[in-house]
Tab-separated table of C-alpha atoms in Angstrom:
chain	number	residue	atom	x	y	z
A	1	UNK	CA	195.551	-144.485	-35.907
A	2	UNK	CA	197.381	-141.234	-35.135
A	3	UNK	CA	200.816	-140.525	-36.570
A	4	UNK	CA	203.456	-137.958	-35.749
A	5	UNK	CA	204.297	-137.216	-39.385
A	6	UNK	CA	202.481	-137.775	-42.683
A	7	UNK	CA	204.781	-137.824	-45.708
A	8	UNK	CA	202.794	-137.009	-48.866
A	9	UNK	CA	204.189	-138.191	-52.213
A	10	UNK	CA	202.240	-137.588	-55.461
A	11	UNK	CA	203.165	-140.124	-58.164
A	12	UNK	CA	202.976	-139.377	-61.884
A	13	UNK	CA	205.283	-140.813	-64.580
A	14	UNK	CA	208.344	-141.152	-62.363
A	15	UNK	CA	209.327	-144.778	-62.871
A	16	UNK	CA	213.002	-143.808	-63.150
A	17	UNK	CA	213.004	-142.075	-59.751
A	18	UNK	CA	210.271	-143.441	-57.511
A	19	UNK	CA	212.241	-146.337	-56.007
A	20	UNK	CA	215.073	-144.037	-54.947
A	21	UNK	CA	212.477	-141.726	-53.424
A	22	UNK	CA	210.777	-144.509	-51.467
A	23	UNK	CA	214.086	-146.040	-50.437
A	24	UNK	CA	215.126	-142.711	-48.937
A	25	UNK	CA	211.956	-142.795	-46.817
A	26	UNK	CA	212.334	-146.321	-45.448
A	27	UNK	CA	216.014	-145.914	-44.504
A	28	UNK	CA	215.242	-143.070	-42.125
A	29	UNK	CA	217.078	-143.233	-38.804
A	30	UNK	CA	213.700	-142.694	-37.110
A	31	UNK	CA	210.629	-144.443	-38.529
A	32	UNK	CA	208.273	-144.720	-35.558
A	33	UNK	CA	205.070	-142.726	-35.902
A	34	UNK	CA	205.465	-142.025	-39.629
A	35	UNK	CA	202.931	-142.674	-42.372
A	36	UNK	CA	203.677	-142.328	-46.067
A	37	UNK	CA	200.778	-141.489	-48.357
A	38	UNK	CA	201.292	-142.149	-52.076
A	39	UNK	CA	198.817	-140.650	-54.528
A	40	UNK	CA	198.430	-142.340	-57.914
A	41	UNK	CA	197.774	-139.474	-60.328
A	42	UNK	CA	197.160	-141.773	-63.288
A	43	UNK	CA	200.373	-141.694	-65.248
A	44	UNK	CA	201.011	-143.924	-68.237
A	45	UNK	CA	204.255	-145.606	-67.158
A	46	UNK	CA	205.110	-148.309	-64.614
A	47	UNK	CA	205.433	-146.003	-61.612
A	48	UNK	CA	202.496	-147.414	-59.657
A	49	UNK	CA	203.440	-151.011	-60.338
A	50	UNK	CA	206.849	-150.267	-58.848
A	51	UNK	CA	205.196	-148.514	-55.908
A	52	UNK	CA	202.849	-151.407	-55.212
A	53	UNK	CA	205.669	-153.971	-55.365
A	54	UNK	CA	207.817	-151.847	-53.071
A	55	UNK	CA	205.049	-151.422	-50.501
A	56	UNK	CA	204.120	-155.122	-50.630
A	57	UNK	CA	207.727	-156.116	-49.944
A	58	UNK	CA	208.341	-153.554	-47.191
A	59	UNK	CA	208.663	-154.802	-43.626
A	60	UNK	CA	209.037	-151.999	-41.162
A	61	UNK	CA	207.394	-149.393	-38.921
A	62	UNK	CA	206.358	-146.883	-41.569
A	63	UNK	CA	202.691	-147.188	-42.501
A	64	UNK	CA	202.109	-146.933	-46.258
A	65	UNK	CA	198.814	-145.896	-47.851
A	66	UNK	CA	198.193	-145.813	-51.603
A	67	UNK	CA	195.386	-143.630	-52.914
A	68	UNK	CA	194.185	-143.623	-56.517
A	69	UNK	CA	192.762	-140.814	-58.609
A	70	UNK	CA	190.242	-141.842	-61.268
A	71	UNK	CA	192.015	-139.620	-63.800
A	72	UNK	CA	195.014	-137.312	-63.864
A	73	UNK	CA	194.386	-134.202	-61.760
A	74	UNK	CA	197.844	-132.684	-61.414
A	75	UNK	CA	200.269	-132.071	-58.567
A	76	UNK	CA	198.052	-129.667	-56.628
A	77	UNK	CA	195.079	-132.017	-56.464
A	78	UNK	CA	197.341	-134.955	-55.607
A	79	UNK	CA	198.755	-133.035	-52.651
A	80	UNK	CA	195.240	-131.993	-51.622
A	81	UNK	CA	194.164	-135.636	-51.677
A	82	UNK	CA	197.107	-136.453	-49.431
A	83	UNK	CA	196.270	-133.626	-47.039
A	84	UNK	CA	192.679	-134.864	-46.685
A	85	UNK	CA	193.864	-138.384	-45.886
A	86	UNK	CA	196.756	-137.449	-43.584
A	87	UNK	CA	196.493	-138.501	-39.947
A	88	UNK	CA	199.789	-137.039	-38.805
A	89	UNK	CA	200.229	-134.075	-36.494
A	90	UNK	CA	202.611	-132.714	-39.123
A	91	UNK	CA	202.538	-132.962	-42.907
A	92	UNK	CA	205.678	-133.201	-45.023
A	93	UNK	CA	205.648	-132.825	-48.805
A	94	UNK	CA	208.099	-134.927	-50.808
A	95	UNK	CA	208.180	-134.985	-54.608
A	96	UNK	CA	208.490	-138.411	-56.171
A	97	UNK	CA	211.577	-137.551	-58.231
A	98	UNK	CA	213.482	-136.319	-55.151
A	99	UNK	CA	214.938	-137.944	-52.040
A	100	UNK	CA	215.513	-137.069	-48.394
A	101	UNK	CA	218.569	-137.644	-46.242
A	102	UNK	CA	218.466	-140.608	-43.807
A	103	UNK	CA	218.369	-138.249	-40.813
A	104	UNK	CA	215.620	-136.009	-42.235
A	105	UNK	CA	212.688	-137.219	-40.120
A	106	UNK	CA	214.798	-137.520	-36.964
A	107	UNK	CA	216.076	-133.961	-37.383
A	108	UNK	CA	212.566	-132.646	-38.002
A	109	UNK	CA	211.228	-134.446	-34.926
A	110	UNK	CA	214.157	-133.130	-32.865
A	111	UNK	CA	213.079	-129.592	-33.684
A	112	UNK	CA	209.414	-130.377	-33.014
A	113	UNK	CA	210.332	-131.811	-29.609
A	114	UNK	CA	212.588	-128.862	-28.823
A	115	UNK	CA	209.957	-126.314	-29.875
A	116	UNK	CA	206.555	-127.907	-29.105
A	117	UNK	CA	203.690	-126.961	-31.433
A	118	UNK	CA	206.022	-125.170	-33.868
A	119	UNK	CA	203.941	-124.347	-36.944
A	120	UNK	CA	206.558	-125.072	-39.614
A	121	UNK	CA	209.942	-126.777	-39.802
A	122	UNK	CA	212.209	-126.243	-42.809
A	123	UNK	CA	215.279	-128.267	-43.685
A	124	UNK	CA	218.039	-127.038	-45.947
A	125	UNK	CA	218.580	-128.656	-49.347
A	126	UNK	CA	221.340	-129.451	-51.800
A	127	UNK	CA	220.759	-126.598	-54.256
A	128	UNK	CA	221.502	-123.787	-51.819
A	129	UNK	CA	217.936	-122.538	-51.841
A	130	UNK	CA	218.697	-121.416	-48.322
A	131	UNK	CA	222.357	-120.520	-47.790
A	132	UNK	CA	221.878	-119.489	-44.193
A	133	UNK	CA	219.082	-118.619	-41.821
A	134	UNK	CA	219.143	-115.087	-40.406
A	135	UNK	CA	217.128	-115.990	-37.302
A	136	UNK	CA	219.117	-119.067	-36.269
A	137	UNK	CA	217.209	-122.239	-35.417
A	138	UNK	CA	213.869	-120.858	-34.251
A	139	UNK	CA	211.776	-117.698	-34.323
A	140	UNK	CA	208.336	-116.481	-33.311
A	141	UNK	CA	208.865	-113.008	-34.742
A	142	UNK	CA	206.025	-112.487	-37.260
A	143	UNK	CA	207.884	-110.112	-39.572
A	144	UNK	CA	210.964	-112.334	-39.689
A	145	UNK	CA	208.842	-115.379	-40.514
A	146	UNK	CA	206.920	-113.834	-43.374
A	147	UNK	CA	210.011	-112.110	-44.783
A	148	UNK	CA	211.773	-115.462	-45.001
A	149	UNK	CA	208.819	-117.326	-46.475
A	150	UNK	CA	207.993	-114.614	-49.033
A	151	UNK	CA	211.527	-114.289	-50.349
A	152	UNK	CA	210.789	-114.622	-54.067
A	153	UNK	CA	212.871	-112.309	-56.278
A	154	UNK	CA	212.468	-114.612	-59.285
A	155	UNK	CA	213.615	-117.820	-57.617
A	156	UNK	CA	211.570	-120.996	-57.334
A	157	UNK	CA	209.372	-121.337	-54.256
A	158	UNK	CA	209.060	-124.872	-52.877
A	159	UNK	CA	206.414	-126.476	-50.660
A	160	UNK	CA	208.415	-129.681	-50.513
A	161	UNK	CA	210.881	-130.048	-47.612
A	162	UNK	CA	208.510	-127.942	-45.474
A	163	UNK	CA	206.909	-129.738	-42.548
A	164	UNK	CA	203.685	-128.004	-41.516
A	165	UNK	CA	201.532	-128.558	-38.462
A	166	UNK	CA	198.318	-130.160	-39.721
A	167	UNK	CA	196.091	-127.892	-37.647
A	168	UNK	CA	197.490	-124.832	-39.426
A	169	UNK	CA	196.397	-126.251	-42.782
A	170	UNK	CA	193.010	-127.523	-41.676
A	171	UNK	CA	191.982	-124.674	-39.369
A	172	UNK	CA	192.660	-122.168	-42.141
A	173	UNK	CA	191.136	-124.305	-44.925
A	174	UNK	CA	194.350	-124.190	-46.959
A	175	UNK	CA	194.874	-126.170	-50.149
A	176	UNK	CA	196.911	-126.084	-53.330
A	177	UNK	CA	195.352	-124.280	-56.272
A	178	UNK	CA	194.504	-126.839	-58.981
A	179	UNK	CA	195.263	-126.443	-62.659
A	180	UNK	CA	198.330	-124.195	-62.485
A	181	UNK	CA	202.093	-124.557	-62.382
A	182	UNK	CA	204.060	-122.683	-59.700
A	183	UNK	CA	201.307	-123.702	-57.295
A	184	UNK	CA	203.890	-123.556	-54.490
A	185	UNK	CA	204.218	-119.790	-54.922
A	186	UNK	CA	200.534	-119.223	-54.185
A	187	UNK	CA	200.479	-121.857	-51.424
A	188	UNK	CA	203.408	-120.153	-49.694
A	189	UNK	CA	201.725	-116.753	-49.928
A	190	UNK	CA	198.515	-118.110	-48.447
A	191	UNK	CA	200.090	-120.079	-45.619
A	192	UNK	CA	202.742	-117.508	-44.677
A	193	UNK	CA	200.420	-115.283	-42.647
A	194	UNK	CA	199.267	-118.290	-40.598
A	195	UNK	CA	202.739	-119.410	-39.521
A	196	UNK	CA	203.418	-118.051	-36.038
A	197	UNK	CA	206.553	-120.053	-35.265
A	198	UNK	CA	209.265	-121.370	-37.550
A	199	UNK	CA	212.176	-123.746	-36.978
A	200	UNK	CA	215.058	-124.273	-39.379
A	201	UNK	CA	217.726	-126.933	-39.785
A	202	UNK	CA	220.925	-126.018	-41.609
A	203	UNK	CA	221.488	-129.680	-42.475
A	204	UNK	CA	220.971	-130.723	-46.099
A	205	UNK	CA	217.858	-132.846	-45.631
A	206	UNK	CA	216.225	-132.602	-49.045
A	207	UNK	CA	217.810	-133.612	-52.349
A	208	UNK	CA	216.419	-132.479	-55.676
A	209	UNK	CA	216.903	-134.747	-58.668
A	210	UNK	CA	218.286	-132.268	-61.180
A	211	UNK	CA	218.275	-134.705	-64.075
A	212	UNK	CA	214.500	-135.086	-64.363
A	213	UNK	CA	213.769	-133.171	-67.553
A	214	UNK	CA	210.027	-133.646	-67.031
A	215	UNK	CA	210.066	-131.394	-63.992
A	216	UNK	CA	207.674	-128.450	-64.219
A	217	UNK	CA	210.364	-126.181	-62.828
A	218	UNK	CA	212.575	-126.902	-65.816
A	219	UNK	CA	210.016	-127.006	-68.616
A	220	UNK	CA	208.037	-123.844	-69.123
A	221	UNK	CA	205.193	-123.373	-71.583
A	222	UNK	CA	204.074	-119.823	-72.148
A	223	UNK	CA	200.331	-120.554	-71.830
A	224	UNK	CA	200.917	-122.285	-68.500
A	225	UNK	CA	203.102	-119.416	-67.306
A	226	UNK	CA	200.478	-116.821	-68.279
A	227	UNK	CA	197.738	-118.691	-66.428
A	228	UNK	CA	199.916	-119.367	-63.402
A	229	UNK	CA	201.128	-115.826	-62.840
A	230	UNK	CA	197.692	-114.348	-63.475
A	231	UNK	CA	196.184	-116.716	-60.913
A	232	UNK	CA	198.914	-116.094	-58.351
A	233	UNK	CA	198.691	-112.318	-58.709
A	234	UNK	CA	194.880	-112.197	-58.701
A	235	UNK	CA	194.460	-114.439	-55.667
A	236	UNK	CA	197.317	-112.851	-53.764
A	237	UNK	CA	195.874	-109.373	-54.318
A	238	UNK	CA	192.605	-110.590	-52.793
A	239	UNK	CA	194.401	-112.230	-49.858
A	240	UNK	CA	196.374	-109.288	-48.486
A	241	UNK	CA	196.589	-109.294	-44.675
A	242	UNK	CA	196.826	-105.760	-43.212
A	243	UNK	CA	199.551	-106.690	-40.726
A	244	UNK	CA	201.973	-107.716	-43.470
A	245	UNK	CA	200.677	-105.802	-46.468
A	246	UNK	CA	204.062	-104.227	-47.288
A	247	UNK	CA	205.879	-107.574	-47.491
A	248	UNK	CA	202.970	-109.151	-49.348
A	249	UNK	CA	202.748	-106.328	-51.883
A	250	UNK	CA	206.485	-106.679	-52.492
A	251	UNK	CA	205.962	-110.403	-53.172
A	252	UNK	CA	203.162	-109.688	-55.647
A	253	UNK	CA	205.143	-106.902	-57.322
A	254	UNK	CA	208.095	-109.249	-57.836
A	255	UNK	CA	205.833	-111.832	-59.485
A	256	UNK	CA	204.303	-109.196	-61.747
A	257	UNK	CA	207.742	-107.825	-62.565
A	258	UNK	CA	209.133	-111.292	-63.302
A	259	UNK	CA	206.199	-112.291	-65.519
A	260	UNK	CA	206.307	-109.125	-67.623
A	261	UNK	CA	210.100	-109.135	-67.948
A	262	UNK	CA	209.972	-112.714	-69.205
A	263	UNK	CA	207.432	-111.845	-71.888
A	264	UNK	CA	204.490	-113.817	-70.484
A	265	UNK	CA	202.183	-110.846	-71.054
A	266	UNK	CA	202.964	-109.466	-74.482
A	267	UNK	CA	199.278	-108.752	-74.958
A	268	UNK	CA	198.880	-105.130	-73.851
A	269	UNK	CA	195.339	-105.547	-72.513
A	270	UNK	CA	196.272	-108.562	-70.398
A	271	UNK	CA	199.334	-106.757	-69.070
A	272	UNK	CA	197.407	-103.576	-68.281
A	273	UNK	CA	194.680	-105.565	-66.552
A	274	UNK	CA	197.152	-107.202	-64.177
A	275	UNK	CA	198.996	-103.978	-63.477
A	276	UNK	CA	195.689	-102.201	-62.742
A	277	UNK	CA	194.670	-104.996	-60.382
A	278	UNK	CA	197.929	-104.595	-58.506
A	279	UNK	CA	197.522	-100.812	-58.435
A	280	UNK	CA	194.185	-101.234	-56.676
A	281	UNK	CA	195.869	-102.545	-53.501
A	282	UNK	CA	198.542	-99.829	-53.408
A	283	UNK	CA	198.535	-96.403	-51.788
A	284	UNK	CA	198.725	-93.279	-53.922
A	285	UNK	CA	202.474	-92.921	-53.440
A	286	UNK	CA	203.066	-96.615	-54.145
A	287	UNK	CA	200.848	-96.477	-57.231
A	288	UNK	CA	202.878	-93.608	-58.651
A	289	UNK	CA	206.051	-95.686	-58.432
A	290	UNK	CA	204.354	-98.789	-59.856
A	291	UNK	CA	203.057	-96.810	-62.848
A	292	UNK	CA	206.452	-95.223	-63.403
A	293	UNK	CA	208.221	-98.565	-63.243
A	294	UNK	CA	205.976	-100.294	-65.786
A	295	UNK	CA	205.628	-97.310	-68.133
A	296	UNK	CA	209.288	-96.389	-68.622
A	297	UNK	CA	211.911	-98.091	-70.763
A	298	UNK	CA	214.801	-96.260	-69.099
A	299	UNK	CA	216.857	-98.594	-66.933
A	300	UNK	CA	217.873	-95.888	-64.470
A	301	UNK	CA	214.287	-94.713	-64.004
A	302	UNK	CA	213.202	-98.316	-63.444
A	303	UNK	CA	215.885	-98.834	-60.798
A	304	UNK	CA	214.996	-95.619	-58.993
A	305	UNK	CA	211.241	-96.221	-59.027
A	306	UNK	CA	211.726	-99.796	-57.849
A	307	UNK	CA	214.030	-98.717	-55.022
A	308	UNK	CA	211.528	-96.098	-53.853
A	309	UNK	CA	208.637	-98.568	-54.121
A	310	UNK	CA	210.423	-101.250	-52.076
A	311	UNK	CA	211.330	-98.615	-49.501
A	312	UNK	CA	207.692	-97.597	-49.255
A	313	UNK	CA	206.693	-101.220	-48.732
A	314	UNK	CA	209.283	-101.656	-45.971
A	315	UNK	CA	207.932	-98.580	-44.173
A	316	UNK	CA	204.335	-99.829	-44.428
A	317	UNK	CA	204.845	-102.708	-41.966
A	318	UNK	CA	206.757	-100.685	-39.363
């Protein structure tokens, strides 16, 4: 069976939120051609019992599939399991402690119909992650696309609420990196250079549940942060695409800057190793500014070196 959209929902210890999440899916104003894949990631609460009861009682057009991991693998592997099983032309990631607006799928499909074969559709959300969209509703301009996707600057990057054409994921062998937090940051970096068309809805279609204190975004452990940023920086440095190397280097620099400023790399050898890795993908002029930025304690010197570095990166892609 072929579906228009595959909604992927990993499930792990979310018994307080999962019913609201599922209810937001089944009350969609458009349900034809939608499958919902739920991945049991082996939590120790009643989440999956609630899921099974909900699915058993559901009478409607949405096709539900429940997949089970043998043991807990984490969010990345759960999403990867969903991607492998998805039959939809487009894949939509929804976290199990969040909800979507009733018109979410209809609005996404409207944009897909209006712009056939669009690679990615993004809906706005209720935490002002996107205040406005500089390109309007649709763009095929490569630089505009990657600039918008790689807009880090210390803020959280989210894979959820993004609808991606399945062929983009499969043809480029894309997957979420297992075993790290902030996996969305690396996923976004990797997929950004493969997105050739982007549509955006200004409607608030995705709703984050801010009260879930178990959320990775709100609970940081230093060891996890160290591993995550090292992995992101190392893999991103190896994945630079010449066409967008200025924007990509800016993205990596901002991650390195954020990690060091937040004290994740107090060990001098670990810090130097990451900085040296980043230096290896920079030009001589860029390297001079990177070294100056990370070697000085003077705020003014930092601001000047950063401004020059970012200017150099902006020139690189012109």
